[in-house]
Short mmCIF file of C-alpha atoms in Angstrom, two decimals:
data_model
loop_
_atom_site.label_atom_id
_atom_site.label_comp_id
_atom_site.label_asym_id
_atom_site.label_seq_id
_atom_site.Cartn_x
_atom_site.Cartn_y
_atom_site.Cartn_z
CA UNK A 1 37.91 1.70 12.15
CA UNK A 2 36.05 3.95 9.20
CA UNK A 3 38.53 6.74 9.69
CA UNK A 4 41.58 5.61 7.67
CA UNK A 5 39.55 4.36 4.82
CA UNK A 6 37.50 7.67 4.66
CA UNK A 7 40.69 9.91 4.92
CA UNK A 8 42.56 7.64 1.85
CA UNK A 9 38.80 8.42 -0.09
CA UNK A 10 38.91 12.00 0.93
CA UNK A 11 35.81 11.86 2.64
CA UNK A 12 35.26 14.05 5.73
CA UNK A 13 33.35 11.82 8.21
CA UNK A 14 32.53 15.00 10.56
CA UNK A 15 30.53 16.49 7.44
CA UNK A 16 28.76 13.46 6.51
CA UNK A 17 25.00 13.58 6.66
CA UNK A 18 25.18 9.58 6.76
CA UNK A 19 27.03 9.68 9.78
CA UNK A 20 25.14 12.12 11.30
CA UNK A 21 21.90 10.33 10.55
CA UNK A 22 23.46 7.13 12.31
CA UNK A 23 24.57 9.07 15.30
CA UNK A 24 20.61 10.09 15.59
CA UNK A 25 19.70 6.50 15.42
CA UNK A 26 21.99 5.29 17.95
CA UNK A 27 20.85 7.84 20.26
CA UNK A 28 17.42 7.22 19.83
CA UNK A 29 15.60 6.83 23.25
CA UNK A 30 13.70 3.45 24.34
CA UNK A 31 10.15 5.68 24.31
CA UNK A 32 10.79 6.15 20.54
CA UNK A 33 11.89 2.85 19.66
CA UNK A 34 9.16 1.28 21.58
CA UNK A 35 6.60 3.46 19.75
CA UNK A 36 8.48 2.42 16.56
CA UNK A 37 8.03 -1.13 17.41
CA UNK A 38 4.31 -0.79 18.18
CA UNK A 39 3.65 1.22 14.71
CA UNK A 40 5.74 -1.72 12.64
CA UNK A 41 3.85 -4.46 14.47
CA UNK A 42 0.60 -2.89 13.76
CA UNK A 43 1.38 -2.46 10.36
CA UNK A 44 2.81 -5.96 9.90
CA UNK A 45 -0.86 -7.27 11.38
CA UNK A 46 -2.73 -5.03 8.79
CA UNK A 47 -0.58 -6.45 5.99
CA UNK A 48 -1.15 -9.97 7.24
CA UNK A 49 -4.80 -9.47 7.75
CA UNK A 50 -5.06 -7.96 4.02
CA UNK A 51 -3.33 -10.92 2.82
CA UNK A 52 -5.29 -13.65 4.41
CA UNK A 53 -8.58 -11.70 3.25
CA UNK A 54 -7.50 -11.19 -0.26
CA UNK A 55 -6.24 -14.84 -0.23
CA UNK A 56 -9.81 -16.16 0.97
CA UNK A 57 -11.31 -13.88 -1.70
CA UNK A 58 -13.29 -12.00 1.02
CA UNK A 59 -14.88 -8.56 0.72
CA UNK A 60 -13.10 -7.38 3.91
CA UNK A 61 -9.72 -8.14 2.55
CA UNK A 62 -10.42 -5.41 -0.28
CA UNK A 63 -11.10 -2.85 2.44
CA UNK A 64 -7.97 -3.79 4.42
CA UNK A 65 -6.20 -3.32 1.06
CA UNK A 66 -7.67 0.16 0.65
CA UNK A 67 -6.60 0.95 4.31
CA UNK A 68 -3.15 -0.52 3.77
CA UNK A 69 -2.76 1.61 0.55
CA UNK A 70 -3.74 5.11 2.17
CA UNK A 71 -2.27 4.51 5.37
CA UNK A 72 0.87 6.52 4.47
CA UNK A 73 -1.04 9.40 2.58
CA UNK A 74 -1.07 11.84 5.85
CA UNK A 75 2.71 11.20 6.20
CA UNK A 76 3.20 12.08 2.26
CA UNK A 77 1.33 15.16 2.85
CA UNK A 78 3.40 15.88 6.19
CA UNK A 79 6.52 15.62 3.99
CA UNK A 80 5.07 17.94 1.07
CA UNK A 81 4.23 20.73 3.69
CA UNK A 82 7.96 20.67 4.49
CA UNK A 83 9.55 20.73 1.11
CA UNK A 84 7.70 20.38 -2.42
CA UNK A 85 9.70 18.30 -4.80
CA UNK A 86 8.09 16.48 -8.06
CA UNK A 87 9.00 13.03 -6.64
CA UNK A 88 6.78 13.60 -3.50
CA UNK A 89 4.27 14.91 -5.49
CA UNK A 90 4.17 11.92 -8.14
CA UNK A 91 4.39 9.41 -5.34
CA UNK A 92 1.44 11.13 -3.40
CA UNK A 93 -0.62 11.29 -6.87
CA UNK A 94 0.21 7.60 -7.50
CA UNK A 95 -0.68 6.48 -3.86
CA UNK A 96 -4.13 8.41 -4.53
CA UNK A 97 -4.67 6.90 -7.71
CA UNK A 98 -4.19 3.34 -6.33
CA UNK A 99 -6.46 4.10 -3.64
CA UNK A 100 -8.96 5.56 -6.26
CA UNK A 101 -8.41 2.71 -8.44
CA UNK A 102 -9.37 0.03 -6.02
CA UNK A 103 -12.28 1.96 -4.25
CA UNK A 104 -13.91 2.44 -7.78
CA UNK A 105 -12.94 -1.07 -9.35
CA UNK A 106 -14.29 -2.96 -6.10
CA UNK A 107 -17.22 -0.88 -5.78
CA UNK A 108 -16.25 0.11 -1.86
CA UNK A 109 -17.53 2.53 0.31
CA UNK A 110 -20.93 2.53 -1.69
CA UNK A 111 -19.24 3.41 -5.10
CA UNK A 112 -20.80 2.55 -8.09
CA UNK A 113 -23.70 0.85 -6.52
CA UNK A 114 -21.44 -0.79 -3.71
CA UNK A 115 -21.98 -4.16 -2.65
CA UNK A 116 -25.30 -5.16 -4.05
CA UNK A 117 -23.92 -3.95 -7.68
CA UNK A 118 -20.69 -6.21 -6.77
CA UNK A 119 -22.83 -9.00 -6.13
CA UNK A 120 -24.96 -8.65 -8.89
CA UNK A 121 -21.68 -8.27 -11.24
CA UNK A 122 -20.28 -11.43 -9.68
CA UNK A 123 -23.53 -13.42 -10.14
CA UNK A 124 -23.84 -12.55 -13.87
CA UNK A 125 -20.36 -13.31 -14.61
CA UNK A 126 -20.55 -16.69 -12.98
CA UNK A 127 -24.01 -17.45 -15.00
CA UNK A 128 -22.23 -16.63 -18.06
CA UNK A 129 -19.27 -19.01 -17.35
CA UNK A 130 -21.92 -21.57 -16.29
CA UNK A 131 -23.43 -20.84 -19.66
CA UNK A 132 -20.38 -21.16 -21.78
CA UNK A 133 -19.18 -24.20 -20.02
CA UNK A 134 -22.27 -26.27 -21.19
CA UNK A 135 -22.48 -25.12 -24.88
CA UNK A 136 -21.29 -27.76 -27.42
CA UNK A 137 -17.89 -27.29 -28.79
CA UNK A 138 -17.93 -25.37 -31.81
CA UNK A 139 -21.30 -24.16 -31.36
CA UNK A 140 -23.13 -21.07 -29.69
CA UNK A 141 -24.29 -20.86 -26.15
CA UNK A 142 -27.69 -19.56 -27.21
CA UNK A 143 -31.01 -21.44 -26.71
CA UNK A 144 -31.57 -24.87 -28.57
CA UNK A 145 -33.53 -24.44 -31.97
#
């Protein structure tokens, strides 16, 4: 079906990497496809769990965000061990920076005081909001004279 079109375009299907990749995908065994389906299902469940946790503003959702963000770091390192390109290095650096940002910013895994510091920061922020909401318009939120 594609042969006449490829001939007109001067594209040799026998030498095409795309056609070779498609042949490999179509020849994939059922065991490999089963493991692929299990992996994709597990990753999908991880993403759904993360989304629910973040939507409900739960701390465990933030931990799932770190896990979901860092799950492909070993694969990126494996890819770099085969061939180093600036794109692969940049993607790995970006992924590591995202994980570090989440861990540092959300005080996960005991970083910057951990959960206690996180709760204190939340409590202080909510007290400031209450104080600002109770202030008369145009006046300061300081103690009455």
